[in-house]
Amino acid sequence: MKATTSKAEPASRGSLEGWLNAAYESLTESGVDSVRVMPLAKKLNLSRTSFYWFFEDRDALLVALIEQWKNKNTFNLVTQSQAYAESITEAILNVFDCWMNSELFDSQFEFAMRSWALQSPEVAQEIGQADVQRVEALRQMFARFGFEHDAAITRARSIYLTQIGYISMKTQEPFAQRMRYMPEYLKIFTGREPEARELERFYQRNGFSGADLNV
């Protein structure tokens, strides 16, 4: 099923983005069982029938949510893995931007999708396909910098499974602490000492000062 659109929608019907945002909020806050037409209509202060201006049925809305998750989390992770880098360390830090910036990778969305997959074989299949695609993108990233297949795939898996573990366990740690661990993570994943200038660029674009590590 696909969402439907129209050139000019009356304000009383809301918008496609509004319905999707409300569905996203319900999914991430309370799980997929809360993503239902009537509760969403109440949340948006709209009539139930206005939903059908944009979606054929609830299943179409759920499909749209899955596509939104793929377009954000999988697409951005793969894109970051392919971004220009002078070294494997810099390439990994490009990927690590995903873990720092929810605009690139939405961990809440990821957790909600994996929870949904526990009760839906179809969603579990989507998750499995995403996992394969993401790990392969990371493997190719290592291969670009001369790592042989086994070294590339095990390092790719280590990076990916570590982050999925963070998400699945809902790990909470101070931002400064996670930044302090970055050099050690990089040594584990690459077997190489990261360059100070690479770390500093990563810190700066994520709103952190390397000087804060010494506070």
XYZ file of N, CA and C in Angstrom:
645
model
N 0.832 -1.187 0.000
C 0.000 0.000 0.000
C 0.873 1.245 0.000
N 0.405 2.285 -0.682
C 1.163 3.526 -0.728
C 0.325 4.691 -0.254
N 1.006 5.654 0.352
C 0.312 6.867 0.761
C -0.145 7.612 -0.471
N -1.259 8.324 -0.360
C -1.769 9.117 -1.460
C -1.525 10.577 -1.182
N -1.406 11.361 -2.230
C -1.177 12.795 -2.076
C -2.117 13.556 -2.983
N -2.256 14.824 -2.691
C -3.072 15.715 -3.517
C -2.407 17.073 -3.536
N -2.636 17.846 -4.580
C -1.967 19.136 -4.734
C -2.418 20.142 -3.678
N -3.698 20.130 -3.348
C -4.195 21.129 -2.394
C -5.115 20.453 -1.400
N -4.639 20.316 -0.157
C -5.419 19.644 0.859
C -6.036 20.672 1.810
N -7.331 20.559 2.119
C -7.926 21.459 3.104
C -7.203 21.327 4.437
N -7.049 22.433 5.145
C -6.326 22.426 6.413
C -6.975 21.486 7.415
N -8.288 21.301 7.317
C -8.993 20.455 8.274
C -8.572 18.998 8.174
N -7.920 18.646 7.086
C -7.457 17.264 6.918
C -6.033 17.077 7.420
N -5.375 18.160 7.790
C -3.990 18.057 8.191
C -3.095 17.916 6.981
N -2.025 17.171 7.135
C -1.086 16.964 6.037
C -0.493 15.569 6.130
N 0.076 15.111 5.040
C 0.744 13.808 5.025
C 1.851 13.777 6.074
N 2.652 14.848 6.104
C 3.755 14.911 7.067
C 3.229 14.906 8.509
N 2.109 15.589 8.736
C 1.544 15.632 10.078
C 1.118 14.261 10.565
N 0.455 13.507 9.702
C 0.028 12.159 10.076
C 1.241 11.260 10.302
N 2.233 11.381 9.429
C 3.442 10.560 9.579
C 4.196 10.907 10.859
N 4.288 12.189 11.161
C 4.980 12.603 12.382
C 4.263 12.089 13.628
N 2.944 12.158 13.596
C 2.181 11.655 14.731
C 2.365 10.145 14.880
N 2.383 9.450 13.761
C 2.596 7.999 13.793
C 3.988 7.673 14.317
N 4.982 8.446 13.871
C 6.356 8.257 14.343
C 6.431 8.456 15.854
N 5.802 9.507 16.355
C 5.828 9.777 17.798
C 5.176 8.638 18.580
N 4.058 8.142 18.091
C 3.377 7.045 18.781
C 4.225 5.780 18.760
N 4.842 5.493 17.608
C 5.686 4.302 17.489
C 6.862 4.361 18.450
N 7.555 5.489 18.478
C 8.769 5.593 19.296
C 8.463 5.724 20.787
N 7.281 6.236 21.110
C 6.924 6.413 22.525
C 6.239 5.183 23.115
N 5.399 4.516 22.307
C 4.545 3.464 22.884
C 4.503 2.172 22.082
N 5.199 2.108 20.957
C 5.191 0.879 20.171
C 4.155 0.874 19.067
N 4.253 -0.121 18.199
C 3.429 -0.141 16.990
C 1.942 -0.297 17.287
N 1.579 -0.944 18.394
C 0.165 -1.129 18.699
C -0.553 0.192 18.936
N 0.218 1.235 19.265
C -0.389 2.553 19.494
C -0.587 3.340 18.198
N -0.041 2.827 17.107
C -0.164 3.521 15.825
C -1.475 3.095 15.173
N -2.551 3.776 15.557
C -3.888 3.483 15.049
C -4.589 4.781 14.688
N -5.500 4.669 13.759
C -6.080 5.853 13.140
C -6.779 6.759 14.155
N -7.673 6.210 14.979
C -8.444 7.054 15.884
C -7.570 7.777 16.903
N -6.633 7.091 17.589
C -5.762 7.819 18.520
C -4.920 8.897 17.831
N -4.477 8.622 16.613
C -3.706 9.630 15.878
C -4.580 10.830 15.537
N -5.811 10.563 15.133
C -6.727 11.656 14.807
C -6.969 12.536 16.038
N -7.129 11.895 17.195
C -7.325 12.665 18.433
C -6.082 13.489 18.758
N -4.915 12.899 18.568
C -3.665 13.615 18.835
C -3.539 14.846 17.957
N -3.981 14.732 16.708
C -3.881 15.835 15.757
C -5.096 16.751 15.777
N -6.107 16.360 16.569
C -7.365 17.124 16.622
C -8.004 17.212 15.237
N -8.024 16.060 14.561
C -8.607 15.961 13.229
C -9.643 14.846 13.212
N -10.465 14.832 12.204
C -11.456 13.772 12.079
C -10.782 12.485 11.604
N -11.356 11.357 11.965
C -10.835 10.054 11.544
C -10.842 9.927 10.027
N -11.888 10.453 9.399
C -12.007 10.303 7.944
C -10.920 11.071 7.191
N -10.353 12.109 7.826
C -9.310 12.876 7.123
C -8.059 12.038 6.886
N -7.860 11.025 7.725
C -6.723 10.119 7.537
C -6.736 9.512 6.141
N -7.923 9.140 5.670
C -8.037 8.413 4.408
C -7.841 9.305 3.186
N -7.668 10.584 3.418
C -7.287 11.471 2.326
C -5.833 11.209 1.914
N -5.041 10.709 2.877
C -3.609 10.520 2.647
C -3.184 9.059 2.574
N -3.917 8.186 3.263
C -3.537 6.775 3.312
C -4.749 5.892 3.054
N -4.517 4.810 2.338
C -5.616 3.899 2.028
C -6.137 3.222 3.291
N -5.206 2.846 4.178
C -5.589 2.199 5.428
C -4.396 2.232 6.382
N -4.557 1.618 7.552
C -3.476 1.620 8.554
C -2.224 0.943 8.013
N -2.401 -0.129 7.253
C -1.242 -0.826 6.703
C -0.400 0.093 5.823
N -1.062 0.960 5.073
C -0.332 1.899 4.220
C 0.489 2.872 5.059
N -0.058 3.277 6.193
C 0.684 4.154 7.099
C 1.904 3.428 7.659
N 1.743 2.170 8.040
C 2.862 1.400 8.575
C 3.956 1.207 7.527
N 3.556 0.985 6.297
C 4.530 0.874 5.204
C 5.296 2.180 5.048
N 4.586 3.290 5.154
C 5.234 4.599 5.038
C 6.237 4.816 6.167
N 5.913 4.352 7.364
C 6.841 4.458 8.494
C 8.112 3.641 8.234
N 7.946 2.453 7.706
C 9.102 1.606 7.391
C 9.983 2.286 6.357
N 9.369 2.871 5.340
C 10.140 3.566 4.307
C 10.870 4.772 4.882
N 10.214 5.475 5.807
C 10.846 6.630 6.444
C 12.085 6.191 7.230
N 11.958 5.092 7.945
C 13.097 4.546 8.704
C 14.237 4.152 7.771
N 13.931 3.467 6.685
C 14.983 3.058 5.742
C 15.652 4.266 5.109
N 14.838 5.244 4.703
C 15.384 6.425 4.034
C 16.274 7.244 4.968
N 15.977 7.203 6.249
C 16.798 7.968 7.193
C 17.984 7.152 7.690
N 17.728 6.090 8.405
C 18.812 5.387 9.079
C 19.734 4.614 8.137
N 19.156 3.798 7.272
C 20.011 3.008 6.390
C 20.676 3.884 5.338
N 19.913 4.737 4.689
C 20.488 5.579 3.634
C 21.610 6.447 4.179
N 21.390 7.085 5.327
C 22.406 7.983 5.862
C 23.648 7.245 6.337
N 23.465 6.069 6.947
C 24.639 5.306 7.372
C 25.475 4.898 6.163
N 24.815 4.396 5.138
C 25.545 3.995 3.924
C 26.232 5.202 3.294
N 25.530 6.326 3.228
C 26.108 7.538 2.645
C 27.326 8.001 3.433
N 27.243 7.975 4.749
C 28.376 8.377 5.584
C 29.564 7.444 5.399
N 29.303 6.178 5.189
C 30.396 5.214 4.991
C 31.120 5.456 3.668
N 30.449 6.133 2.741
C 31.030 6.400 1.420
C 31.605 7.807 1.291
N 31.494 8.600 2.356
C 31.976 9.984 2.313
C 33.491 10.024 2.164
N 33.978 11.124 1.594
C 35.415 11.269 1.384
C 36.173 11.205 2.710
N 37.273 10.491 2.725
C 38.135 10.401 3.907
C 39.555 10.115 3.440
N 40.525 10.673 4.161
C 41.936 10.458 3.821
C 42.487 9.188 4.452
N 41.787 8.655 5.451
C 42.265 7.456 6.137
C 41.069 6.656 6.635
N 41.306 5.417 7.028
C 40.226 4.597 7.560
C 39.701 5.192 8.860
N 40.583 5.818 9.642
C 40.136 6.456 10.884
C 39.143 7.569 10.588
N 39.470 8.403 9.616
C 38.566 9.494 9.256
C 37.258 8.946 8.691
N 37.336 7.861 7.933
C 36.135 7.245 7.375
C 35.214 6.749 8.493
N 35.798 6.129 9.510
C 34.995 5.649 10.632
C 34.377 6.817 11.389
N 35.121 7.882 11.550
C 34.566 9.054 12.228
C 33.413 9.661 11.437
N 33.463 9.560 10.107
C 32.316 9.997 9.300
C 31.079 9.181 9.670
N 31.276 7.877 9.851
C 30.160 7.006 10.245
C 29.718 7.332 11.663
N 30.689 7.603 12.535
C 30.355 7.921 13.923
C 29.522 9.197 14.045
N 29.552 10.044 13.018
C 28.665 11.210 13.018
C 27.208 10.777 13.158
N 26.892 9.591 12.617
C 25.528 9.077 12.726
C 25.131 8.876 14.185
N 26.072 8.419 15.001
C 25.752 8.139 16.397
C 25.630 9.442 17.204
N 26.229 10.508 16.696
C 26.215 11.786 17.395
C 25.059 12.691 16.977
N 24.538 12.481 15.783
C 23.573 13.398 15.189
C 22.290 12.652 14.831
N 21.221 12.937 15.566
C 19.952 12.240 15.327
C 19.321 12.604 13.992
N 19.814 13.683 13.367
C 19.330 14.014 12.025
C 19.879 13.029 10.991
N 20.992 12.392 11.319
C 21.583 11.400 10.424
C 21.097 9.987 10.743
N 20.979 9.693 12.029
C 20.575 8.343 12.440
C 19.749 8.475 13.711
N 18.505 8.021 13.653
C 17.559 8.170 14.753
C 17.551 6.891 15.586
N 18.239 6.912 16.719
C 18.354 5.717 17.556
C 17.014 5.306 18.155
N 16.169 6.279 18.513
C 14.834 5.955 19.033
C 14.014 5.204 17.995
N 14.092 5.682 16.756
C 13.382 5.037 15.652
C 13.913 3.617 15.465
N 15.224 3.472 15.536
C 15.849 2.158 15.361
C 15.368 1.188 16.441
N 15.358 1.636 17.681
C 14.901 0.783 18.778
C 13.445 0.381 18.572
N 12.608 1.346 18.185
C 11.186 1.065 17.980
C 10.978 0.052 16.857
N 11.758 0.190 15.790
C 11.633 -0.740 14.673
C 12.046 -2.158 15.080
N 13.118 -2.263 15.842
C 13.586 -3.584 16.273
C 12.618 -4.207 17.274
N 11.968 -3.392 18.077
C 10.932 -3.899 18.979
C 9.729 -4.389 18.177
N 9.349 -3.622 17.183
C 8.239 -4.005 16.302
C 8.541 -5.331 15.613
N 9.791 -5.517 15.211
C 10.180 -6.734 14.496
C 9.970 -7.994 15.320
N 9.949 -7.861 16.649
C 9.747 -9.019 17.510
C 8.354 -9.610 17.356
N 7.411 -8.818 16.852
C 6.045 -9.302 16.679
C 5.593 -9.306 15.221
N 6.511 -9.018 14.311
C 6.149 -8.980 12.895
C 7.249 -9.605 12.042
N 7.002 -10.770 11.453
C 7.998 -11.390 10.572
C 8.369 -10.494 9.390
N 7.384 -9.727 8.901
C 7.656 -8.848 7.757
C 8.639 -7.745 8.139
N 8.444 -7.159 9.316
C 9.360 -6.119 9.769
C 10.713 -6.727 10.125
N 10.709 -7.920 10.689
C 11.968 -8.610 10.991
C 12.774 -8.820 9.712
N 12.089 -9.118 8.621
C 12.776 -9.277 7.340
C 13.376 -7.953 6.872
N 12.645 -6.869 7.060
C 13.165 -5.544 6.710
C 14.417 -5.224 7.538
N 14.364 -5.545 8.831
C 15.514 -5.316 9.707
C 16.706 -6.139 9.237
N 16.460 -7.391 8.917
C 17.543 -8.259 8.447
C 18.191 -7.732 7.186
N 17.378 -7.257 6.260
C 17.910 -6.708 5.013
C 18.723 -5.444 5.277
N 18.241 -4.617 6.192
C 18.964 -3.393 6.543
C 20.301 -3.730 7.189
N 20.311 -4.714 8.081
C 21.555 -5.109 8.740
C 22.599 -5.555 7.708
N 22.171 -6.367 6.772
C 23.087 -6.846 5.732
C 23.622 -5.686 4.909
N 22.738 -4.783 4.508
C 23.139 -3.640 3.684
C 24.116 -2.735 4.422
N 23.851 -2.488 5.679
C 24.705 -1.589 6.460
C 26.081 -2.202 6.706
N 26.109 -3.470 7.116
C 27.398 -4.126 7.365
C 28.218 -4.203 6.083
N 27.554 -4.474 4.963
C 28.277 -4.524 3.691
C 28.861 -3.167 3.337
N 28.125 -2.101 3.610
C 28.649 -0.756 3.349
C 29.890 -0.489 4.197
N 29.863 -0.927 5.455
C 31.024 -0.749 6.330
C 32.187 -1.629 5.874
N 31.882 -2.841 5.425
C 32.954 -3.704 4.906
C 33.632 -3.057 3.704
N 32.827 -2.504 2.802
C 33.392 -1.844 1.626
C 34.225 -0.642 2.022
N 33.829 0.046 3.076
C 34.603 1.177 3.573
C 36.007 0.717 3.982
N 36.096 -0.367 4.723
C 37.409 -0.895 5.112
C 38.189 -1.376 3.893
N 37.490 -2.013 2.960
C 38.165 -2.527 1.763
C 38.802 -1.405 0.954
N 38.156 -0.222 0.936
C 38.722 0.917 0.211
C 40.101 1.288 0.727
N 40.350 1.001 1.985
C 41.627 1.365 2.594
C 42.565 0.171 2.740
N 42.336 -0.859 1.922
C 43.294 -1.948 1.807
C 43.126 -3.113 2.758
N 42.047 -3.157 3.522
C 41.838 -4.282 4.432
C 41.351 -5.498 3.639
N 41.934 -6.667 3.920
C 41.485 -7.895 3.291
C 40.077 -8.251 3.777
N 39.420 -9.157 3.060
C 38.004 -9.426 3.301
C 37.705 -9.772 4.750
N 38.409 -10.746 5.322
C 38.076 -11.172 6.679
C 38.307 -10.057 7.692
N 39.390 -9.314 7.520
C 39.659 -8.193 8.420
C 38.589 -7.118 8.253
N 38.179 -6.864 7.012
C 37.178 -5.830 6.739
C 35.821 -6.215 7.311
N 35.408 -7.459 7.108
C 34.065 -7.849 7.556
C 33.994 -7.939 9.077
N 35.053 -8.432 9.737
C 34.997 -8.528 11.198
C 35.028 -7.152 11.840
N 35.790 -6.236 11.270
C 35.799 -4.873 11.791
C 34.463 -4.179 11.542
N 33.906 -4.397 10.358
C 32.592 -3.822 10.042
C 31.535 -4.330 11.019
N 31.548 -5.626 11.262
C 30.586 -6.212 12.199
C 30.799 -5.670 13.608
N 32.050 -5.503 14.002
C 32.349 -5.004 15.345
C 31.783 -3.600 15.545
N 31.985 -2.728 14.565
C 31.442 -1.371 14.648
C 29.919 -1.410 14.726
N 29.315 -2.161 13.827
C 27.862 -2.159 13.732
C 27.209 -2.795 14.953
N 27.708 -3.952 15.354
C 27.099 -4.647 16.483
C 27.304 -3.888 17.791
N 28.416 -3.181 17.908
C 28.622 -2.342 19.088
C 27.544 -1.275 19.180
N 27.273 -0.594 18.059
C 26.281 0.477 18.091
C 24.871 -0.056 18.283
N 24.541 -1.176 17.626
C 23.217 -1.767 17.820
C 23.064 -2.211 19.268
N 24.158 -2.658 19.891
C 24.126 -2.990 21.302
C 23.822 -1.777 22.161
N 24.453 -0.636 21.836
C 24.162 0.617 22.539
C 22.670 0.919 22.467
N 22.110 0.773 21.268
C 20.701 1.113 21.058
C 19.786 0.121 21.771
N 20.062 -1.169 21.599
C 19.194 -2.199 22.171
C 19.188 -2.169 23.689
N 20.340 -1.818 24.285
C 20.441 -1.752 25.743
C 20.052 -0.382 26.290
N 19.708 0.532 25.378
C 19.381 1.911 25.764
C 20.479 2.501 26.657
N 21.697 2.279 26.224
C 22.849 2.735 26.993
C 22.866 4.253 27.094
N 23.052 4.737 28.303
C 23.150 6.168 28.551
C 24.528 6.468 29.137
N 25.211 7.433 28.579
C 26.487 7.852 29.127
C 26.698 9.324 28.803
N 27.409 10.046 29.658
C 27.662 11.462 29.384
C 28.362 11.644 28.033
N 27.972 12.715 27.350
C 28.536 13.002 26.028
C 30.062 13.089 26.091
N 30.590 13.776 27.092
C 32.042 13.928 27.216
C 32.726 12.582 27.420
N 32.074 11.704 28.143
C 32.654 10.382 28.369
C 32.739 9.595 27.072
N 31.676 9.664 26.283
C 31.697 8.926 25.021
C 32.773 9.484 24.089
N 32.905 10.801 24.087
C 33.946 11.406 23.266
C 35.340 10.993 23.751
N 35.516 10.866 25.051
C 36.808 10.478 25.593
C 37.185 9.060 25.156
N 36.171 8.215 24.983
C 36.419 6.840 24.571
C 36.741 6.698 23.080
N 36.449 7.736 22.287
C 36.582 7.619 20.842
C 37.957 7.131 20.379
N 39.062 7.696 20.870
C 40.370 7.223 20.403
C 40.582 5.724 20.644
N 40.090 5.214 21.781
C 40.254 3.791 22.083
C 39.382 2.935 21.170
N 38.151 3.403 20.924
C 37.306 2.675 19.979
C 37.986 2.595 18.608
N 38.547 3.707 18.180
C 39.187 3.739 16.861
C 40.367 2.782 16.795
N 41.141 2.690 17.866
C 42.264 1.754 17.886
C 41.781 0.307 17.841
N 40.679 0.042 18.542
C 40.112 -1.311 18.514
C 39.640 -1.670 17.103
N 38.942 -0.728 16.455
C 38.336 -1.021 15.160
C 39.341 -1.031 14.007
N 40.444 -0.299 14.149
C 41.399 -0.194 13.035
C 42.766 -0.794 13.331
N 43.105 -0.929 14.616
C 44.454 -1.375 14.957
C 45.488 -0.281 14.767
N 45.020 0.955 14.622
C 45.909 2.078 14.354
C 45.626 3.224 15.317
N 46.646 4.026 15.549
C 46.500 5.198 16.403
C 45.853 6.320 15.599
N 44.743 6.897 16.076
C 44.106 7.989 15.326
C 44.942 9.255 15.378
N 44.878 10.034 14.299
C 45.567 11.318 14.237
C 44.802 12.358 15.050
N 45.534 13.195 15.771
C 44.906 14.234 16.591
C 44.046 15.163 15.749
N 44.497 15.495 14.541
C 43.749 16.419 13.686
C 42.425 15.798 13.227
N 42.412 14.483 13.023
C 41.170 13.811 12.630
C 40.154 13.845 13.776
N 40.647 13.590 14.962
C 39.773 13.640 16.130
C 39.244 15.046 16.363
N 40.112 16.040 16.199
C 39.697 17.415 16.450
C 38.613 17.844 15.472
N 38.735 17.459 14.208
C 37.687 17.791 13.227
C 36.366 17.137 13.628
N 36.439 15.896 14.076
C 35.239 15.175 14.520
C 34.615 15.868 15.726
N 35.445 16.233 16.703
C 34.939 16.925 17.881
C 34.251 18.235 17.502
N 34.893 19.001 16.642
C 34.373 20.323 16.292
C 33.027 20.236 15.593
N 32.891 19.328 14.632
C 31.617 19.272 13.906
C 30.494 18.688 14.739
N 30.848 18.099 15.880
C 29.818 17.579 16.773
C 29.687 18.403 18.043
N 30.190 19.653 17.980
C 29.995 20.595 19.065
C 30.734 20.271 20.337
N 31.935 19.705 20.181
C 32.720 19.325 21.352
C 34.134 19.847 21.186
N 34.754 20.214 22.278
C 36.126 20.682 22.244
C 37.047 19.631 22.816
N 38.102 19.330 22.087
C 39.069 18.359 22.578
C 39.666 18.792 23.911
N 39.700 20.098 24.170
C 40.230 20.595 25.437
C 39.388 20.117 26.620
N 38.096 19.848 26.350
C 37.211 19.410 27.430
C 37.580 18.013 27.949
N 38.377 17.280 27.192
C 38.787 15.948 27.624
C 39.709 16.015 28.819
N 40.348 17.150 28.997
C 41.307 17.287 30.086
C 40.718 17.941 31.331
N 39.410 18.293 31.238
C 38.763 18.962 32.381
C 38.460 17.949 33.491
